[in-house]
Amino acid sequence: MRLSPIDPCSYSNAHELIIHHVELDWKIDFEKSTISGKVLLYFKTLKDDVEEIFLDSSELNILSVLAKTSAGEIPLNWDIGAHVENLGSKLTVYLPTKTTGELIVEIQYETDPNASALQWLTAEQTCGKQYSYLFSQCQAIHARSIIPCQDTPAVKFTYKATVHHPPYLVGLMSAVKKNSDPGVSCFEQTIPIPSYLLAIVVGALVEKPIGPISSVWAEEEQIDEAAEEFSQTADFIAKAEEICGPYVWGRYDLLVMPPSFPFGGMENPCLTFVTPTLLAGDKSLATVVAHEIAHSWTGNLVTNRNFEHFWLNEGFTVFVEGKIVGRLFGSASRDFHALHGLSELTDCIKTQLANTPELTKLIVDLSDCSPDDAFSTVPYMKGSTFLRYLEDHFGGPSKFEPFFRSYLDKFKYQSVLTTHFKKDLYEWFRGDPANEVLLDRIDWDKWLFEQGMPPVIPNYNRSLLDTCKKHADLWAENELENVKSSPILTEKMTSIQTIEFLAQLLEKKRIVDLTQEKIELLGQTYGLQATRNAELRFRFVRLYIRGRLIDKMDYILSFLNSNFRMKFVRPIYKELAGWPEARPIAIANYYKVKDQMMSVCAYGVSKDLDI
Ligand code: BES
Ligand code: ZN
């Protein structure tokens, strides 16, 4: 069912009127696990004589709705529809007179303790073990569980917020902070943002500066290692500005989240949220920060109009991320990074999406599928591969980057569909007659609507990948004794290469002699048993599972319970579910730790376990 003509995931009538500004007055209640207060929604109509407003909401307790007019406050009638899984309920507000122009609506409400965008942690669940902690994650369509709104990226608004919280905690939002009185934090976001970029955190946080416009925020225990791990932030921003244009958001801060943060990173404006699993000790996973910085243009300035065109956010962002990597570490690294992404895509199509091949299309149909269920690496990797293909096709960065920058400049502060990108590309390149034939040769239907791997794999530099492949072949094709004496073992790899080597190994249909002895030797050879690098541990754990080493179940569970990042825990649970001996143990563990997971993660894992 398509809920609205512009967004299959939103009840809003955003084709009739849109929110352009929001004011929040919130009280954070850790006892009740609720946010209560009021929101002012500033609307402007897009047509004459609007009679109703349809809003998105999810499990909100609405207390009152009124219009603020020059003649005073007018109570409004409203009703709320039945709750639909993933989508929440339609909140209808009836306007007493046909309305044209501006309109301000005030809603008093309270969130549900189980609001899907919020995670309430007890003191015990934090690093410091002393204070409660609250954080939000709104993307894709969870903002409706913390604010009644037009929860569609087609609509953008500026916002102001006043947040009342315990005086000994720090409150931060996806905005610039205006004061720091104990117990009251005020924020302002002067750039219009889509609802999914609303974000809040309240916790015992400290700050350490890491660049001219950047600080890292974390609990005290992690602040120094975080500042060290993310010391390249200012360099990433500088390169991103060379590629995309000036950075407009004022600040770029990083927040190191608790382990239950379900993603690697989230590009909340002014304050990127990152998982603590990036703290590997050697900056090897910091490209996630480059990715989130790139979203400051691709996604946060030029935004997908709905999540069917999610590749316009993520594919574009991975493309820019690759360019940042290329400018800082060289083109061989850029290409290796892209090839690594392609092996993740291969794995994803074969496993996660095996039963839903329609989700391997670049543009997906979300009429009957929630964005959480559709989420995969396809928009990331098929999308960025398409852009790289186009870049090569038109003659490389010197030809493509000027177009790319002009596209960003043209559509900044707006929300776009794939057709906007396509049309703009044609307008730009048609200028030169030599490009006509190149434009004709692009098979848009294949790229956008065909299932499976990208139709063309660009001609990447494979030098860094080759070493990974050699190591993978060695371990897959040889008995233990022959591995031990192989000269290949003297060829050293970086930790990113070791990650890719393990990915290559896991891709193998057959691994000779996959015994405990062999896996342990492999672990010792590459320092995997005790590594802090979560990407390495993730793949090492999967090797234990592949070898069906039930004795290693404690090790597997200790990784599963050390973080609740979906990229790691979901595939592991899925693999354990297919191993009869381990399945009951995995299910019991899930029930034990489920409360520490954010609801999107718990929901995903319950599907992976098929319970
Ligand atoms: N915006 C995404 C995270 C996201 C996507 C949250 C969809 C909710 C719904 C973020 O920018 C992202 O892509 N994070 C990646 C890291 C990246 C380097 C691929 C992640 O979380 O792994
Ligand atoms: Zn992203």
XYZ file of C-alpha atoms and ligand atoms in Angstrom:
634
model
C 0.000 0.000 0.000
C 1.340 3.474 -0.854
C 0.469 5.709 2.071
C 1.103 8.988 0.304
C 1.861 10.024 -3.268
C 5.329 11.288 -2.360
C 6.432 8.754 0.208
C 5.237 5.174 0.653
C 6.409 5.259 4.270
C 4.610 8.397 5.448
C 0.973 9.177 6.212
C 1.570 12.895 5.712
C -0.196 15.051 3.131
C 3.053 16.848 2.369
C 1.777 17.645 -1.122
C -0.743 20.007 0.510
C 1.227 21.616 3.306
C 4.716 21.286 4.772
C 6.457 21.888 8.070
C 9.276 24.427 7.651
C 10.191 25.033 11.296
C 9.877 23.114 14.574
C 10.225 24.220 18.202
C 10.612 21.608 20.898
C 10.257 21.944 24.638
C 11.176 18.599 26.151
C 11.556 17.113 29.596
C 13.694 13.958 29.763
C 12.338 11.629 32.447
C 14.721 8.781 33.245
C 12.382 7.360 35.902
C 9.534 6.857 33.454
C 11.683 6.469 30.310
C 9.709 9.154 28.549
C 10.182 12.457 26.832
C 7.275 14.759 27.553
C 6.525 18.265 26.509
C 5.322 20.142 23.513
C 6.176 20.757 19.915
C 5.305 23.757 17.782
C 4.946 22.867 14.106
C 5.189 25.793 11.685
C 3.408 24.937 8.443
C 3.060 26.610 5.105
C 0.420 25.437 2.685
C 1.273 24.444 -0.884
C -2.303 24.861 -2.115
C -5.351 26.864 -1.096
C -7.997 25.793 1.406
C -6.333 22.976 3.288
C -8.786 21.284 5.683
C -6.817 18.531 7.378
C -3.288 17.751 8.412
C -2.083 14.144 8.341
C 0.921 13.460 10.525
C 3.024 10.440 11.356
C 3.137 9.220 14.922
C 4.098 6.020 16.629
C 2.901 5.130 20.093
C 2.764 8.788 21.125
C 0.438 9.797 23.906
C -1.161 12.959 22.482
C -2.550 15.251 25.185
C -3.745 18.305 23.280
C -3.604 19.953 19.861
C -4.204 23.629 19.227
C -3.635 26.278 16.597
C -1.771 29.435 17.523
C -3.273 32.366 15.675
C -3.244 36.154 15.960
C -6.639 35.800 17.638
C -5.188 33.484 20.292
C -5.098 29.734 20.788
C -7.797 27.587 19.199
C -8.216 23.955 20.321
C -8.286 21.590 17.353
C -10.046 18.279 16.916
C -7.862 15.326 16.124
C -7.951 11.579 15.994
C -5.436 8.850 15.788
C -5.631 5.748 13.573
C -4.778 2.166 14.385
C -1.121 1.277 14.907
C 0.401 -0.432 11.879
C 3.638 -2.363 12.377
C 6.701 -0.318 11.291
C 4.591 2.632 10.124
C 2.876 3.721 13.330
C -0.443 5.540 13.226
C -1.904 8.355 11.220
C -2.652 11.428 13.314
C -5.340 13.558 11.687
C -5.738 17.166 12.786
C -8.931 18.881 11.605
C -8.700 22.564 10.779
C -11.814 24.582 11.755
C -11.587 26.764 8.678
C -10.091 26.207 5.267
C -6.519 27.374 5.567
C -4.121 29.008 3.122
C -0.664 30.344 3.979
C 1.039 30.007 7.348
C -0.206 27.962 10.293
C 1.252 27.134 13.694
C 0.106 23.994 15.522
C 1.077 23.180 19.105
C 0.935 19.577 20.303
C 1.400 18.481 23.924
C 2.447 14.858 24.132
C 4.543 12.190 25.736
C 6.606 9.398 24.185
C 6.093 5.724 24.961
C 8.746 4.008 27.119
C 9.291 1.672 24.142
C 9.613 4.463 21.550
C 11.477 2.816 18.666
C 13.828 5.791 18.160
C 15.004 5.827 21.763
C 17.337 3.719 23.842
C 17.192 4.223 27.592
C 20.212 2.712 29.314
C 20.523 2.044 33.025
C 23.696 3.192 34.759
C 24.842 -0.446 34.776
C 24.773 -0.507 30.960
C 27.180 2.443 30.562
C 31.002 2.520 30.757
C 31.033 4.615 33.899
C 28.244 2.573 35.577
C 27.064 5.664 37.474
C 24.500 7.506 35.391
C 21.591 6.717 33.100
C 21.968 7.437 29.407
C 19.547 8.234 26.597
C 20.160 8.313 22.873
C 18.046 8.402 19.730
C 18.318 6.887 16.249
C 15.613 8.221 13.913
C 16.681 7.061 10.477
C 14.854 5.841 8.540
C 11.311 6.304 9.906
C 11.546 6.349 13.697
C 11.315 10.130 14.249
C 7.547 9.608 14.462
C 8.057 7.800 17.777
C 9.512 10.940 19.393
C 7.630 13.738 17.653
C 4.388 13.939 15.694
C 5.625 15.139 12.298
C 5.726 14.676 8.564
C 8.207 11.849 8.847
C 9.369 11.941 5.254
C 12.710 13.162 3.887
C 10.718 15.100 1.274
C 10.107 17.736 3.970
C 12.836 19.842 5.616
C 12.633 22.173 8.590
C 14.846 24.270 10.828
C 14.506 23.655 14.550
C 15.016 25.062 18.024
C 14.889 22.981 21.170
C 14.904 23.478 24.914
C 15.675 20.267 26.771
C 15.269 19.790 30.543
C 17.415 16.971 31.899
C 19.212 16.032 35.132
C 21.720 18.817 35.918
C 24.660 16.412 36.285
C 24.225 15.108 32.703
C 25.124 16.642 29.356
C 22.514 17.027 26.625
C 23.463 17.255 22.938
C 21.429 17.366 19.749
C 21.936 17.415 15.969
C 22.279 21.179 16.144
C 24.466 23.923 17.588
C 24.239 24.246 21.357
C 23.261 27.702 22.540
C 23.866 27.519 26.297
C 25.218 25.211 28.959
C 23.179 25.836 32.096
C 23.046 22.754 34.296
C 19.771 20.992 33.680
C 18.650 22.998 30.648
C 20.182 22.750 27.186
C 19.117 24.923 24.261
C 19.830 24.146 20.615
C 19.342 25.698 17.239
C 19.589 24.143 13.788
C 19.396 26.962 11.229
C 19.755 24.706 8.192
C 16.589 22.873 7.130
C 16.849 19.134 7.828
C 14.627 16.117 7.213
C 13.011 14.523 10.289
C 15.353 11.521 10.227
C 18.229 13.821 11.198
C 16.690 14.851 14.503
C 18.838 13.428 17.268
C 19.384 13.688 20.978
C 21.733 12.230 23.564
C 21.757 12.773 27.329
C 24.505 11.203 29.401
C 27.662 11.661 31.444
C 29.700 12.972 28.532
C 32.969 14.822 28.325
C 34.495 16.680 25.414
C 37.963 16.822 23.857
C 38.817 19.128 20.944
C 40.233 17.362 17.846
C 40.134 20.087 15.185
C 39.180 23.671 14.389
C 35.447 22.919 14.257
C 35.471 19.510 15.968
C 35.402 17.880 19.366
C 34.914 14.271 20.256
C 32.349 13.498 22.990
C 32.372 10.277 24.994
C 32.162 8.922 28.482
C 35.316 9.828 30.361
C 36.747 6.273 30.173
C 36.931 6.412 26.363
C 37.644 10.055 25.619
C 41.423 9.841 25.133
C 41.449 6.777 22.919
C 38.575 8.261 20.912
C 40.447 11.533 20.347
C 43.431 9.505 19.117
C 41.404 7.133 16.924
C 39.608 10.033 15.190
C 42.566 12.417 14.942
C 42.212 12.509 11.128
C 38.806 14.194 11.293
C 40.027 17.664 10.244
C 41.917 16.169 7.273
C 38.807 14.288 6.174
C 36.745 17.493 6.344
C 39.357 19.428 4.346
C 39.355 16.801 1.573
C 35.576 16.603 1.566
C 35.403 20.371 1.078
C 37.769 20.116 -1.917
C 35.429 17.569 -3.468
C 32.004 18.882 -2.469
C 32.270 22.595 -1.630
C 32.183 24.566 1.638
C 31.080 22.898 4.884
C 27.980 24.799 6.007
C 26.967 23.200 9.312
C 29.166 25.252 11.650
C 30.426 22.398 13.824
C 31.425 18.827 13.146
C 31.568 16.916 16.423
C 31.741 13.164 16.995
C 29.959 11.252 19.727
C 31.172 7.792 20.744
C 28.030 5.862 21.570
C 27.394 2.999 23.988
C 27.837 -0.516 22.464
C 24.107 -0.854 21.847
C 24.216 1.740 19.066
C 22.913 -0.356 16.158
C 24.919 1.258 13.327
C 28.539 2.030 12.522
C 27.835 5.705 12.289
C 24.970 8.130 11.860
C 25.382 11.481 10.169
C 23.358 13.575 12.618
C 24.113 17.176 11.611
C 26.780 18.932 13.711
C 27.200 15.724 15.743
C 27.942 12.383 14.078
C 27.162 9.360 16.245
C 29.667 6.479 15.991
C 29.809 2.973 17.408
C 32.543 2.241 19.962
C 33.488 -0.752 17.762
C 35.485 1.729 15.657
C 37.998 2.031 18.513
C 40.488 -0.450 17.042
C 43.555 1.374 18.341
C 45.128 1.908 14.905
C 42.688 4.224 13.059
C 42.006 1.385 10.622
C 38.217 1.814 10.870
C 38.189 5.630 10.741
C 36.912 5.605 7.156
C 33.464 5.358 8.740
C 34.081 8.921 9.948
C 35.057 9.983 6.413
C 31.748 8.464 5.304
C 29.692 10.360 7.875
C 31.519 13.597 7.017
C 30.660 13.069 3.336
C 26.971 12.912 4.310
C 27.270 16.603 5.251
C 26.693 17.154 1.515
C 25.280 13.912 0.122
C 22.243 13.221 2.274
C 22.175 16.163 4.635
C 22.225 18.926 2.001
C 20.975 16.966 -1.016
C 18.525 14.470 0.437
C 16.708 11.455 -1.000
C 13.029 12.385 -1.370
C 11.965 9.019 -0.024
C 13.840 5.901 0.995
C 13.191 4.100 -2.289
C 15.942 6.381 -3.621
C 18.209 5.758 -0.637
C 21.141 5.219 -3.016
C 21.125 8.997 -3.625
C 22.177 9.304 0.024
C 24.342 6.260 0.588
C 25.761 5.458 -2.848
C 26.784 9.093 -3.276
C 28.289 9.127 0.205
C 30.348 5.982 -0.354
C 31.544 7.538 -3.615
C 32.740 10.677 -1.792
C 34.183 8.556 1.034
C 36.268 6.738 -1.598
C 37.489 10.046 -2.997
C 38.552 11.199 0.477
C 40.433 7.914 0.952
C 42.032 8.356 -2.476
C 43.189 11.905 -1.787
C 44.654 11.022 1.618
C 46.032 7.529 1.063
C 46.395 7.178 -2.721
C 44.371 5.715 -5.566
C 45.410 2.101 -4.848
C 43.808 2.471 -1.409
C 40.696 4.021 -2.903
C 40.335 1.086 -5.298
C 41.024 -1.481 -2.608
C 38.369 0.160 -0.441
C 35.879 -0.155 -3.322
C 36.812 -3.794 -3.956
C 36.371 -4.557 -0.268
C 32.883 -3.021 -0.463
C 32.143 -5.258 -3.448
C 33.048 -8.401 -1.498
C 30.641 -7.272 1.217
C 28.027 -6.814 -1.503
C 28.625 -10.307 -2.890
C 28.196 -11.760 0.588
C 25.065 -9.702 1.240
C 23.348 -10.734 -2.001
C 24.146 -14.399 -1.360
C 23.126 -14.521 2.285
C 21.071 -11.642 3.706
C 19.073 -11.053 0.511
C 18.947 -14.646 -0.771
C 15.163 -14.825 -0.315
C 14.361 -11.230 -1.305
C 16.147 -10.691 -4.643
C 13.936 -7.672 -5.445
C 15.856 -5.832 -2.721
C 19.037 -6.164 -4.783
C 17.714 -3.494 -7.173
C 19.216 -0.031 -6.829
C 15.768 1.556 -6.608
C 13.493 -0.523 -4.395
C 9.737 -0.657 -3.932
C 8.823 0.183 -0.342
C 5.047 -0.029 -0.770
C 4.976 -3.221 1.263
C 8.381 -3.307 2.875
C 9.717 -1.138 5.667
C 13.047 0.647 5.223
C 14.431 -1.363 8.146
C 13.657 -4.599 6.296
C 15.013 -3.251 3.013
C 18.272 -2.032 4.552
C 21.350 -3.615 2.992
C 24.651 -2.707 1.397
C 23.058 -2.681 -2.085
C 22.316 1.087 -2.226
C 25.794 1.707 -0.813
C 27.840 -0.459 -3.125
C 25.751 -0.735 -6.263
C 25.146 3.007 -5.975
C 28.791 4.002 -5.521
C 29.874 1.559 -8.232
C 27.408 3.205 -10.631
C 28.923 6.624 -9.885
C 32.443 5.299 -10.333
C 31.351 3.739 -13.629
C 29.944 7.114 -14.726
C 33.111 8.910 -13.651
C 35.302 6.541 -15.687
C 32.825 6.656 -18.565
C 33.048 10.440 -18.906
C 36.833 10.520 -18.693
C 37.756 10.463 -15.001
C 37.662 12.836 -12.038
C 38.717 15.938 -13.979
C 35.551 15.587 -16.084
C 33.197 14.212 -13.467
C 34.004 16.177 -10.315
C 32.955 19.588 -11.712
C 29.572 18.076 -12.603
C 29.299 16.400 -9.211
C 29.987 19.653 -7.356
C 27.502 21.542 -9.492
C 24.824 18.869 -8.818
C 25.367 19.280 -5.072
C 25.257 23.048 -5.318
C 22.119 23.013 -7.439
C 20.124 20.697 -5.168
C 21.428 21.693 -1.724
C 18.671 22.249 0.860
C 16.337 20.165 -1.349
C 15.115 16.572 -1.599
C 15.595 14.717 -4.858
C 14.638 11.628 -6.839
C 16.837 9.637 -9.202
C 15.252 11.466 -12.157
C 16.637 14.783 -10.868
C 20.136 13.345 -10.903
C 19.686 11.798 -14.332
C 18.290 14.971 -15.862
C 21.069 17.087 -14.350
C 23.728 14.710 -15.656
C 22.267 14.937 -19.161
C 22.070 18.725 -19.009
C 25.681 18.999 -17.907
C 27.284 16.554 -20.315
C 25.141 17.349 -23.352
C 27.052 20.627 -23.618
C 29.837 18.751 -25.433
C 28.806 16.865 -28.622
C 31.486 14.208 -27.940
C 29.489 13.223 -24.863
C 26.235 12.520 -26.738
C 27.286 8.995 -27.640
C 28.535 8.379 -24.097
C 25.180 9.431 -22.675
C 23.395 7.069 -25.060
C 25.519 4.166 -23.900
C 24.477 4.291 -20.239
C 22.073 1.442 -19.550
C 19.933 3.156 -16.900
C 17.370 0.378 -16.738
C 20.018 -2.189 -15.961
C 21.707 -0.089 -13.295
C 18.545 1.100 -11.597
C 16.079 -1.759 -11.918
C 17.922 -5.028 -12.510
C 18.613 -7.451 -9.695
C 21.988 -8.719 -8.574
C 25.553 -7.463 -8.742
C 26.351 -4.221 -10.643
C 26.160 -4.741 -14.423
C 29.702 -3.359 -14.913
C 32.627 -3.673 -12.523
C 35.042 -0.779 -13.070
C 38.629 -1.516 -13.890
C 40.036 -1.188 -10.375
C 43.659 -1.419 -9.329
C 43.789 -4.865 -7.694
C 47.318 -4.785 -6.262
C 46.286 -4.578 -2.599
C 43.547 -7.154 -3.094
C 45.857 -9.718 -4.686
C 47.774 -10.297 -1.463
C 44.499 -10.928 0.375
C 43.452 -13.416 -2.279
C 46.776 -15.258 -2.108
C 46.430 -15.683 1.643
C 42.832 -16.828 1.272
C 43.748 -19.379 -1.407
C 46.578 -20.658 0.750
C 44.354 -21.378 3.750
C 41.452 -22.689 1.711
C 43.356 -25.044 -0.555
C 46.092 -26.514 1.647
C 46.359 -28.889 4.542
C 47.683 -27.424 7.748
C 51.260 -28.709 7.307
C 51.625 -27.102 3.889
C 50.209 -23.813 5.087
C 52.785 -23.630 7.870
C 55.733 -23.743 5.488
C 54.328 -21.455 2.805
C 56.373 -18.387 1.774
C 53.086 -16.503 1.297
C 52.902 -16.104 5.078
C 55.855 -13.745 4.955
C 53.875 -11.294 2.806
C 52.598 -8.831 5.397
C 49.168 -7.246 5.253
C 47.602 -4.162 6.867
C 44.648 -4.756 9.182
C 42.250 -3.689 6.414
C 43.830 -6.264 4.129
C 43.523 -8.902 6.839
C 39.812 -8.086 7.099
C 39.480 -8.576 3.357
C 41.539 -11.786 3.444
C 39.078 -13.232 5.973
C 36.164 -12.049 3.850
C 37.693 -13.810 0.830
C 38.236 -16.961 2.853
C 34.628 -16.960 4.090
C 33.465 -16.602 0.488
C 35.104 -19.927 -0.430
C 32.763 -22.797 -1.146
C 35.268 -25.229 0.290
C 37.984 -24.790 2.889
C 40.264 -27.834 3.205
C 40.730 -29.306 6.669
C 38.842 -26.650 8.664
C 39.746 -28.038 12.079
C 40.130 -26.300 15.397
C 43.883 -26.622 15.051
C 43.896 -24.883 11.690
C 41.605 -22.085 12.787
C 43.618 -21.478 15.943
C 46.835 -21.337 13.930
C 45.225 -18.887 11.553
C 44.169 -16.797 14.538
C 47.699 -16.791 15.953
C 49.256 -16.013 12.591
C 47.197 -12.850 12.167
C 46.721 -11.962 15.842
C 42.942 -12.524 15.781
C 42.167 -14.189 19.117
C 42.804 -11.071 21.167
C 42.400 -8.283 18.613
C 40.407 -5.140 19.500
C 39.487 -4.738 15.861
C 35.787 -5.616 15.677
C 35.807 -6.143 11.892
C 38.506 -8.794 12.381
C 36.754 -10.427 15.325
C 33.487 -10.488 13.379
C 35.048 -12.543 10.610
C 37.119 -14.731 12.909
C 33.970 -15.640 14.822
C 32.318 -16.606 11.545
C 35.231 -18.906 10.821
C 34.639 -20.709 14.131
C 30.991 -21.068 13.138
C 31.939 -22.312 9.697
C 34.170 -24.922 11.390
C 31.255 -25.856 13.687
C 33.470 -25.488 16.772
C 30.857 -25.781 19.501
C 33.637 -25.492 22.121
C 34.144 -21.922 20.935
C 30.574 -20.949 21.741
C 31.634 -18.875 24.743
C 34.024 -16.869 22.588
C 31.319 -16.406 19.968
C 28.813 -15.249 22.594
C 31.307 -12.894 24.181
C 31.669 -11.097 20.846
C 27.896 -11.164 20.299
C 27.331 -9.553 23.695
C 30.162 -7.019 23.469
C 28.241 -4.823 21.031
C 24.822 -4.696 19.400
C 25.820 -3.254 16.045
C 23.526 -4.895 13.486
C 26.245 -5.322 10.863
C 27.991 -7.728 13.238
C 25.343 -9.401 15.339
C 22.693 -10.058 12.697
C 24.778 -12.219 10.328
C 26.193 -14.156 13.281
C 22.758 -14.917 14.717
C 21.600 -15.927 11.260
C 24.477 -18.361 10.881
C 23.950 -19.757 14.377
C 20.278 -20.267 13.546
C 21.326 -22.609 10.735
C 23.551 -24.732 13.002
C 21.214 -27.062 14.924
C 23.563 -27.576 17.859
C 24.107 -23.846 18.380
C 20.635 -22.557 17.607
C 19.081 -23.078 21.079
C 22.119 -21.480 22.703
C 21.849 -18.485 20.387
C 18.134 -18.113 21.097
C 18.674 -18.298 24.858
C 21.432 -15.718 24.610
C 19.204 -13.436 22.549
C 16.509 -13.452 25.231
C 19.142 -12.784 27.869
C 20.584 -9.664 26.213
C 17.629 -8.428 24.155
C 16.925 -5.534 26.520
C 20.337 -4.107 25.828
C 19.615 -3.982 22.097
C 17.893 -1.110 20.408
C 14.495 -2.159 19.119
C 15.495 -2.209 15.429
C 18.318 -4.595 16.291
C 16.150 -6.845 18.474
C 13.524 -6.882 15.714
C 16.132 -7.806 13.093
C 17.724 -10.545 15.184
C 14.353 -12.104 15.969
C 13.862 -12.415 12.202
C 17.361 -13.820 11.694
C 16.649 -16.450 14.356
C 13.223 -17.065 12.866
C 11.421 -16.792 16.220
N 22.981 6.789 7.525
C 23.685 5.580 7.743
C 23.119 4.755 8.868
C 21.673 4.368 8.716
C 21.140 4.020 7.493
C 20.855 4.328 9.817
C 19.789 3.673 7.385
C 19.536 3.976 9.698
C 18.997 3.644 8.487
C 25.170 5.817 7.991
O 25.683 6.906 7.295
C 25.905 4.616 7.486
O 25.830 4.379 6.319
N 26.614 3.906 8.352
C 27.375 2.722 7.991
C 28.841 3.020 7.872
C 29.332 3.285 6.489
C 30.840 3.477 6.483
C 28.930 2.303 5.444
C 27.185 1.698 9.079
O 26.437 1.972 10.016
O 27.785 0.641 9.012
Zn 25.814 6.501 5.227
